[in-house]
CSV table of C-alpha atoms in Angstrom, one decimal:
chain,number,residue,atom,x,y,z
A,17,MET,CA,45.0,89.4,135.9
A,18,PRO,CA,48.6,89.5,134.7
A,19,LYS,CA,49.2,91.4,131.4
A,20,LYS,CA,50.9,89.4,128.7
A,21,ASN,CA,54.4,90.5,127.8
A,22,LYS,CA,54.7,92.8,130.8
A,23,ILE,CA,57.8,92.0,132.8
A,24,LEU,CA,59.3,93.3,136.1
A,25,PHE,CA,63.0,93.1,136.8
A,26,LEU,CA,64.1,93.3,140.4
A,27,PRO,CA,68.0,93.3,140.3
A,28,LYS,CA,69.9,93.7,143.5
A,29,TYR,CA,72.0,96.7,142.3
A,30,PRO,CA,71.8,99.5,139.7
A,31,ARG,CA,73.9,99.2,136.6
A,32,MET,CA,77.2,100.0,138.3
A,33,GLY,CA,76.9,96.7,140.3
A,34,ALA,CA,78.6,94.0,138.2
A,35,SER,CA,76.3,91.1,138.9
A,36,SER,CA,73.2,93.2,138.1
A,37,ARG,CA,74.8,94.8,135.0
A,38,LEU,CA,75.6,91.4,133.6
A,39,ARG,CA,72.6,89.3,134.7
A,40,THR,CA,69.9,91.9,134.0
A,41,PHE,CA,70.9,95.2,132.4
A,42,GLN,CA,72.7,93.7,129.3
A,43,TYR,CA,69.6,91.7,128.4
A,44,LEU,CA,67.1,94.6,128.5
A,45,PRO,CA,67.4,95.7,124.8
A,46,LEU,CA,66.7,92.0,123.9
A,47,TRP,CA,63.5,91.9,126.0
A,48,GLU,CA,62.3,95.2,124.6
A,49,ALA,CA,63.1,94.0,121.0
A,50,ALA,CA,61.0,90.9,121.7
A,51,GLY,CA,58.0,93.1,122.5
A,52,PHE,CA,58.1,93.1,126.3
A,53,ASP,CA,56.9,96.1,128.3
A,54,VAL,CA,59.9,96.3,130.7
A,55,THR,CA,59.9,97.8,134.3
A,56,LEU,CA,63.0,97.7,136.4
A,57,SER,CA,63.6,98.5,140.0
A,58,SER,CA,66.9,97.7,141.7
A,59,PHE,CA,66.9,97.0,145.5
A,60,PHE,CA,70.0,99.0,146.4
A,61,ASN,CA,70.8,102.4,144.8
A,62,LYS,CA,74.0,104.1,143.6
A,63,GLN,CA,74.6,105.8,147.0
A,64,TYR,CA,74.7,102.4,148.7
A,65,LEU,CA,77.2,100.9,146.2
A,66,GLU,CA,79.5,103.9,146.3
A,67,GLU,CA,79.6,103.7,150.1
A,68,HIS,CA,80.1,99.9,150.0
A,69,TYR,CA,82.9,100.1,147.4
A,70,ALA,CA,84.7,102.9,149.2
A,71,LYS,CA,84.3,101.2,152.6
A,72,ARG,CA,82.5,104.2,154.0
A,73,PRO,CA,79.9,104.0,156.7
A,74,ILE,CA,76.6,102.8,155.2
A,75,ASP,CA,73.7,105.4,155.5
A,76,LYS,CA,71.1,103.3,157.4
A,77,GLY,CA,68.3,105.8,156.4
A,78,ASN,CA,69.1,105.2,152.7
A,79,VAL,CA,69.0,101.4,153.2
A,80,LEU,CA,65.6,101.7,154.9
A,81,ALA,CA,64.4,103.7,151.8
A,82,CYS,CA,65.6,100.9,149.6
A,83,TYR,CA,63.4,98.4,151.5
A,84,LYS,CA,60.4,100.7,151.3
A,85,ARG,CA,60.9,101.1,147.6
A,86,ARG,CA,60.9,97.3,147.1
A,87,TRP,CA,57.7,96.9,149.2
A,88,LYS,CA,56.0,99.6,147.2
A,89,ILE,CA,56.7,98.1,143.7
A,90,LEU,CA,55.5,94.7,144.8
A,91,ARG,CA,52.0,96.0,145.5
A,92,ASN,CA,51.4,95.7,141.8
A,93,ALA,CA,53.1,92.3,141.3
A,94,ALA,CA,50.0,90.7,139.9
A,95,ASP,CA,50.1,93.1,136.9
A,96,TYR,CA,53.1,91.3,135.4
A,97,GLU,CA,53.4,88.1,133.3
A,98,TYR,CA,57.0,87.6,134.7
A,99,ILE,CA,58.9,88.9,137.6
A,100,ILE,CA,62.6,88.2,137.4
A,101,ILE,CA,64.4,88.5,140.8
A,102,GLU,CA,68.1,88.6,141.3
A,103,LYS,CA,68.9,86.6,144.4
A,104,GLU,CA,66.1,87.6,146.8
A,105,LEU,CA,63.4,90.2,147.3
A,106,PHE,CA,64.6,91.5,150.7
A,107,PRO,CA,68.2,90.9,152.0
A,108,PHE,CA,68.3,89.6,155.6
A,109,ILE,CA,64.5,89.3,155.8
A,110,PRO,CA,63.1,85.8,156.7
A,111,PHE,CA,61.3,83.8,154.1
A,112,GLY,CA,58.0,84.0,156.0
A,113,LEU,CA,58.0,87.8,155.4
A,114,GLU,CA,58.8,87.4,151.7
A,115,LYS,CA,56.4,84.8,150.7
A,116,TRP,CA,53.4,87.1,150.7
A,117,ALA,CA,54.8,88.5,147.4
A,118,PHE,CA,54.2,85.2,145.6
A,119,LYS,CA,50.7,86.2,144.4
A,120,GLN,CA,48.6,84.4,141.8
A,121,GLY,CA,49.3,85.6,138.3
A,122,PRO,CA,53.0,86.2,137.5
A,123,GLN,CA,55.7,83.6,137.1
A,124,TYR,CA,58.5,84.2,139.5
A,125,ILE,CA,62.0,83.6,138.1
A,126,PHE,CA,64.9,83.7,140.5
A,127,ASP,CA,68.4,84.4,139.1
A,128,TYR,CA,71.6,83.4,141.0
A,129,ASP,CA,75.2,83.9,140.0
A,130,ASP,CA,76.6,83.7,143.5
A,131,ALA,CA,76.2,81.3,146.5
A,132,VAL,CA,74.2,83.9,148.4
A,133,PHE,CA,72.8,81.1,150.6
A,134,HIS,CA,76.2,81.1,152.3
A,135,ASN,CA,75.6,84.7,153.4
A,136,TYR,CA,73.2,83.1,155.8
A,137,ASP,CA,74.0,79.5,156.6
A,138,LEU,CA,77.7,80.3,157.2
A,139,HIS,CA,77.2,83.7,158.8
A,140,GLY,CA,79.2,84.5,161.9
A,141,ASN,CA,76.1,85.5,163.9
A,142,LYS,CA,74.2,82.5,165.3
A,143,TRP,CA,70.9,84.3,165.2
A,144,ILE,CA,71.2,85.1,161.5
A,145,ARG,CA,72.1,81.4,160.9
A,146,SER,CA,69.1,80.3,162.9
A,147,LEU,CA,66.6,82.6,161.2
A,148,LEU,CA,67.9,82.6,157.6
A,149,ARG,CA,70.0,79.5,157.0
A,150,ASP,CA,67.3,77.9,154.7
A,151,LYS,CA,65.8,81.1,153.3
A,152,ILE,CA,67.4,80.9,149.8
A,153,ASP,CA,66.6,77.1,149.7
A,154,ARG,CA,62.9,77.9,150.3
A,155,LEU,CA,62.9,80.6,147.7
A,156,MET,CA,64.5,78.3,145.2
A,157,ALA,CA,61.9,75.6,145.9
A,158,ARG,CA,59.1,78.1,145.6
A,159,ALA,CA,60.2,79.7,142.3
A,160,ASP,CA,58.5,78.9,139.1
A,161,GLN,CA,61.9,78.9,137.4
A,162,LEU,CA,65.5,79.2,138.4
A,163,TRP,CA,68.3,80.7,136.2
A,164,LEU,CA,71.7,79.5,137.7
A,165,GLY,CA,75.2,80.6,136.8
A,166,ASN,CA,77.1,77.3,137.5
A,167,GLU,CA,76.9,73.7,138.7
A,168,TYR,CA,77.5,74.5,142.4
A,169,LEU,CA,74.4,76.6,142.5
A,170,ALA,CA,72.4,74.0,140.6
A,171,ALA,CA,73.4,71.3,143.0
A,172,ARG,CA,72.2,73.4,146.0
A,173,ALA,CA,68.9,74.1,144.2
A,174,GLN,CA,68.3,70.4,143.5
A,175,GLU,CA,68.9,69.6,147.1
A,176,ALA,CA,66.4,72.3,148.1
A,177,GLY,CA,63.8,70.6,145.9
A,178,ALA,CA,63.7,73.2,143.1
A,179,HIS,CA,62.3,72.5,139.7
A,180,ASN,CA,62.6,74.1,136.2
A,181,ILE,CA,66.3,74.9,136.6
A,182,MET,CA,68.1,76.5,133.6
A,183,ASP,CA,71.9,76.7,133.3
A,184,LEU,CA,72.6,80.4,132.5
A,185,PRO,CA,76.3,81.3,132.9
A,186,THR,CA,77.4,84.9,133.2
A,187,VAL,CA,78.4,85.9,129.7
A,188,ILE,CA,79.8,88.7,127.5
A,189,ASP,CA,78.3,90.4,124.5
A,190,LEU,CA,80.7,89.2,121.8
A,191,ASN,CA,80.0,92.3,119.6
A,192,LYS,CA,81.8,94.4,122.3
A,193,TYR,CA,84.7,92.0,122.8
A,194,GLN,CA,86.6,92.1,119.5
A,195,LEU,CA,90.2,90.9,119.5
A,196,GLY,CA,92.5,93.8,120.0
A,197,PRO,CA,95.4,94.9,117.7
A,198,VAL,CA,98.6,93.0,117.6
A,199,LYS,CA,100.5,93.9,120.8
A,200,GLU,CA,103.9,95.4,120.7
A,201,ASN,CA,104.4,95.6,124.5
A,202,ALA,CA,108.1,96.0,125.4
A,203,THR,CA,107.1,94.6,128.8
A,204,VAL,CA,104.6,91.9,129.3
A,205,LYS,CA,101.4,93.0,131.0
A,206,ILE,CA,99.7,90.7,133.5
A,207,GLY,CA,96.2,91.9,134.3
A,208,TRP,CA,93.4,91.5,136.8
A,209,ILE,CA,89.9,93.1,136.7
A,210,GLY,CA,87.4,93.2,139.5
A,211,SER,CA,85.5,95.2,142.1
A,212,PRO,CA,87.3,96.7,145.2
A,213,THR,CA,85.7,94.0,147.4
A,214,THR,CA,87.5,91.2,145.5
A,215,LEU,CA,91.0,92.7,145.6
A,216,LYS,CA,91.7,90.4,148.6
A,217,TYR,CA,92.1,87.5,146.1
A,218,LEU,CA,94.8,89.4,144.2
A,219,ASP,CA,96.5,90.5,147.4
A,220,GLN,CA,97.4,86.9,148.2
A,221,LEU,CA,99.7,86.7,145.2
A,222,LYS,CA,102.0,89.5,146.4
A,223,PRO,CA,104.9,87.1,147.2
A,224,VAL,CA,104.6,85.6,143.7
A,225,PHE,CA,104.8,88.9,142.0
A,226,GLU,CA,107.7,90.1,144.2
A,227,GLY,CA,109.6,86.9,143.6
A,228,LEU,CA,109.0,87.0,139.8
A,229,LYS,CA,110.2,90.6,139.5
A,230,LYS,CA,113.7,89.5,140.4
A,231,GLU,CA,113.8,87.3,137.3
A,232,GLU,CA,111.3,88.6,134.8
A,233,ALA,CA,110.2,92.0,133.2
A,234,PHE,CA,106.5,92.6,133.6
A,235,THR,CA,103.9,95.0,134.9
A,236,LEU,CA,100.8,94.2,136.8
A,237,HIS,CA,97.7,96.1,135.6
A,238,ILE,CA,94.8,96.3,138.1
A,239,ILE,CA,91.5,97.5,136.7
A,240,ALA,CA,89.5,98.3,139.8
A,241,ASN,CA,88.3,101.9,140.3
A,242,GLY,CA,91.7,103.2,141.2
A,243,GLN,CA,92.5,100.8,144.0
A,244,GLY,CA,95.6,98.5,144.0
A,245,ILE,CA,97.4,96.2,146.3
A,246,GLY,CA,100.6,98.3,146.9
A,247,LEU,CA,103.3,96.7,144.8
A,248,PHE,CA,104.8,100.1,143.9
A,249,ASP,CA,106.8,100.0,140.7
A,250,LEU,CA,105.3,96.6,139.7
A,251,GLU,CA,101.8,97.9,139.6
A,252,LYS,CA,99.7,100.1,137.4
A,253,THR,CA,96.2,100.8,138.7
A,254,LEU,CA,93.5,101.7,136.1
A,255,TYR,CA,90.1,103.2,136.8
A,256,TRP,CA,87.5,100.8,135.7
A,257,SER,CA,84.6,102.1,133.5
A,258,GLU,CA,82.0,100.1,131.5
A,259,GLN,CA,82.9,102.0,128.4
A,260,GLU,CA,86.7,101.4,128.6
A,261,GLU,CA,87.0,98.0,130.2
A,262,VAL,CA,87.3,96.0,127.0
A,263,ALA,CA,90.0,98.4,125.6
A,264,MET,CA,91.9,98.0,128.9
A,265,ILE,CA,91.8,94.2,128.8
A,266,GLN,CA,92.8,94.2,125.1
A,267,GLN,CA,96.1,95.9,126.1
A,268,LEU,CA,97.0,93.0,128.4
A,269,ASP,CA,99.1,89.9,127.6
A,270,ILE,CA,97.9,87.5,130.4
A,271,GLY,CA,94.7,87.5,132.5
A,272,ILE,CA,94.6,86.1,136.0
A,273,MET,CA,91.8,85.0,138.5
A,274,PRO,CA,93.1,83.9,141.9
A,275,LEU,CA,90.5,82.8,144.4
A,276,ASN,CA,90.3,81.4,148.0
A,277,ASP,CA,89.1,77.9,148.5
A,278,THR,CA,86.0,78.5,150.6
A,279,PRO,CA,82.3,77.6,150.0
A,280,TRP,CA,81.6,81.1,148.8
A,281,GLU,CA,84.2,81.0,146.0
A,282,GLN,CA,82.9,77.6,144.9
A,283,GLY,CA,79.7,79.4,143.8
A,284,LYS,CA,81.4,82.1,141.8
A,285,CYS,CA,81.0,82.4,138.1
A,286,ALA,CA,84.2,82.7,136.1
A,287,TYR,CA,83.3,86.0,134.4
A,288,LYS,CA,86.8,87.5,134.6
A,289,LEU,CA,88.2,84.5,132.7
A,290,ILE,CA,85.5,84.8,130.1
A,291,GLN,CA,86.4,88.5,129.6
A,292,TYR,CA,90.1,87.7,129.2
A,293,MET,CA,89.5,84.9,126.8
A,294,ALA,CA,87.1,86.9,124.7
A,295,CYS,CA,90.0,89.4,124.2
A,296,GLY,CA,92.3,86.5,123.1
A,297,LEU,CA,94.4,86.3,126.4
A,298,PRO,CA,95.8,83.2,128.0
A,299,VAL,CA,94.7,82.8,131.6
A,300,ILE,CA,95.9,81.5,134.9
A,301,ALA,CA,93.3,80.8,137.6
A,302,SER,CA,92.8,79.0,140.9
A,303,PRO,CA,91.2,75.6,140.4
A,304,ILE,CA,88.0,76.6,142.3
A,305,GLY,CA,84.4,76.2,141.3
A,306,MET,CA,83.6,77.2,137.7
A,307,ASN,CA,87.2,78.1,137.0
A,308,LYS,CA,87.8,74.4,136.5
A,309,GLU,CA,85.2,74.3,133.8
A,310,VAL,CA,86.4,77.3,131.9
A,311,VAL,CA,90.1,76.8,132.1
A,312,ARG,CA,91.3,73.8,130.1
A,313,HIS,CA,94.7,73.3,131.6
A,314,GLY,CA,97.5,73.5,129.1
A,315,VAL,CA,95.1,74.4,126.3
A,316,ASN,CA,93.7,77.9,127.0
A,317,GLY,CA,95.6,78.6,130.2
A,318,PHE,CA,96.7,77.0,133.5
A,319,LEU,CA,95.2,76.1,136.8
A,320,ALA,CA,97.5,77.0,139.8
A,321,SER,CA,96.9,75.7,143.3
A,322,SER,CA,100.0,77.1,145.1
A,323,HIS,CA,102.4,80.0,145.0
A,324,GLU,CA,104.9,77.7,143.4
A,325,GLU,CA,102.5,76.8,140.6
A,326,TRP,CA,101.5,80.4,140.1
A,327,THR,CA,105.2,81.3,139.8
A,328,ARG,CA,105.9,78.4,137.4
A,329,TYR,CA,103.0,79.1,135.0
A,330,LEU,CA,103.4,82.9,135.0
A,331,LYS,CA,107.1,82.4,134.1
A,332,ILE,CA,106.1,80.0,131.3
A,333,LEU,CA,103.7,82.6,129.8
A,334,LEU,CA,106.0,85.5,130.4
A,335,GLU,CA,108.8,83.9,128.4
A,336,ASP,CA,106.8,82.4,125.5
A,337,PRO,CA,104.8,84.8,123.3
A,338,TYR,CA,103.9,82.1,120.9
A,339,LEU,CA,102.2,80.0,123.6
A,340,ARG,CA,100.3,83.1,124.8
A,341,GLN,CA,99.0,83.5,121.3
A,342,ILE,CA,98.0,79.8,120.9
A,343,MET,CA,96.3,79.7,124.3
A,344,GLY,CA,94.5,83.0,123.7
A,345,THR,CA,93.1,81.7,120.4
A,346,ALA,CA,91.8,78.6,122.1
A,347,GLY,CA,90.2,80.7,124.8
A,348,ARG,CA,88.4,82.9,122.3
A,349,LYS,CA,87.0,79.9,120.5
A,350,LEU,CA,85.6,78.5,123.8
A,351,VAL,CA,83.9,81.8,124.6
A,352,GLU,CA,82.4,82.0,121.1
A,353,GLU,CA,81.0,78.4,121.5
A,354,LYS,CA,79.6,78.7,125.1
A,355,TYR,CA,79.7,82.1,126.8
A,356,THR,CA,78.0,84.7,124.7
A,357,LEU,CA,74.9,86.9,125.3
A,358,GLU,CA,73.4,85.5,122.1
A,359,HIS,CA,73.8,82.0,123.2
A,360,ASN,CA,72.1,82.7,126.6
A,361,TRP,CA,69.3,84.7,124.9
A,362,GLN,CA,68.5,81.8,122.6
A,363,LYS,CA,68.2,79.6,125.8
A,364,ILE,CA,65.8,82.1,127.4
A,365,GLN,CA,63.7,82.3,124.2
A,366,SER,CA,63.3,78.6,124.1
A,367,TYR,CA,62.7,78.3,127.9
A,368,LEU,CA,59.9,80.9,127.9
A,369,ASN,CA,58.6,80.1,124.4
A,370,ILE,CA,59.3,83.6,123.2
A,371,ASN,CA,58.6,84.2,119.6
A,372,SER,CA,61.5,82.7,117.7
A,373,GLU,CA,61.1,85.3,114.9
A,374,VAL,CA,62.6,88.0,117.2
A,375,PRO,CA,65.9,89.0,115.7
A,376,HIS,CA,69.0,87.7,117.5
A,377,LEU,CA,72.1,89.8,118.2
């Protein structure tokens, strides 16, 4: 018999993994304040993430231990009122071997902020496509509830026959994202923040930066665990940390989010843009997926489809500090209205009928 107010979180990564930090870890104090007995067990561990980010060989023995740990904790699945799963229980394991975990008792909530179904249905290996192409669809259809980060994911879930879908974008804790001091930068700072695995998107803009440097004075700040894209004197690479990321963004003048136009990117949440806007920055982004929802072209930033457009809009913002200020103010207002932790928590409270007397942020 499940125990009321006992909840198990099964994120994919420990706190250093961005998706898990934002989709699970930042909510834990709110769950605990609401009277829930919280248990958490990530699938992968710190060792795996460090190897992955550094592009070192993955320790297969460690990965096997991660699978064993997940099997073990699911033995007591029936003890919980809710089990909230980020993406899937077991990566690259067919649905038929996962479904045993759906026992009577707890409600299973699946949380998606990426198009993980494309890891399978678009995989280069035909055997993986054959075995796993509909795995995520079947999980979505089987779940008691789905929490989805954007419209692309919701459309896929509806096609799969899912029910009880809640729109839950990836958001910021507004208390941590205060507007920074008035900038007195002698040189305008263009900034990008992200994990080492997504530097490929920034790399595609090298010709844009190299061309602009002949006409404009600026520096490119890359906040990504000390890795950059090799633009020499153009570039300043900063070591990301959870404690310092807001202060690093506050020092920027323009925030950017380039993406490739593939099915995977269509399913990405626009978290970088939300971070920039929360700090009062104007933004430029590729018109891909959720970026088109967050960026209101000409109001809080620009959408750029080509190198020519990236060059044009960067040049406009580099040369016009007043426009940067106006757009930054509009972006901050949008975040306050739609993309805050408090806003999402109120949705969750209503969706699960959690006592409304619990204090908000």
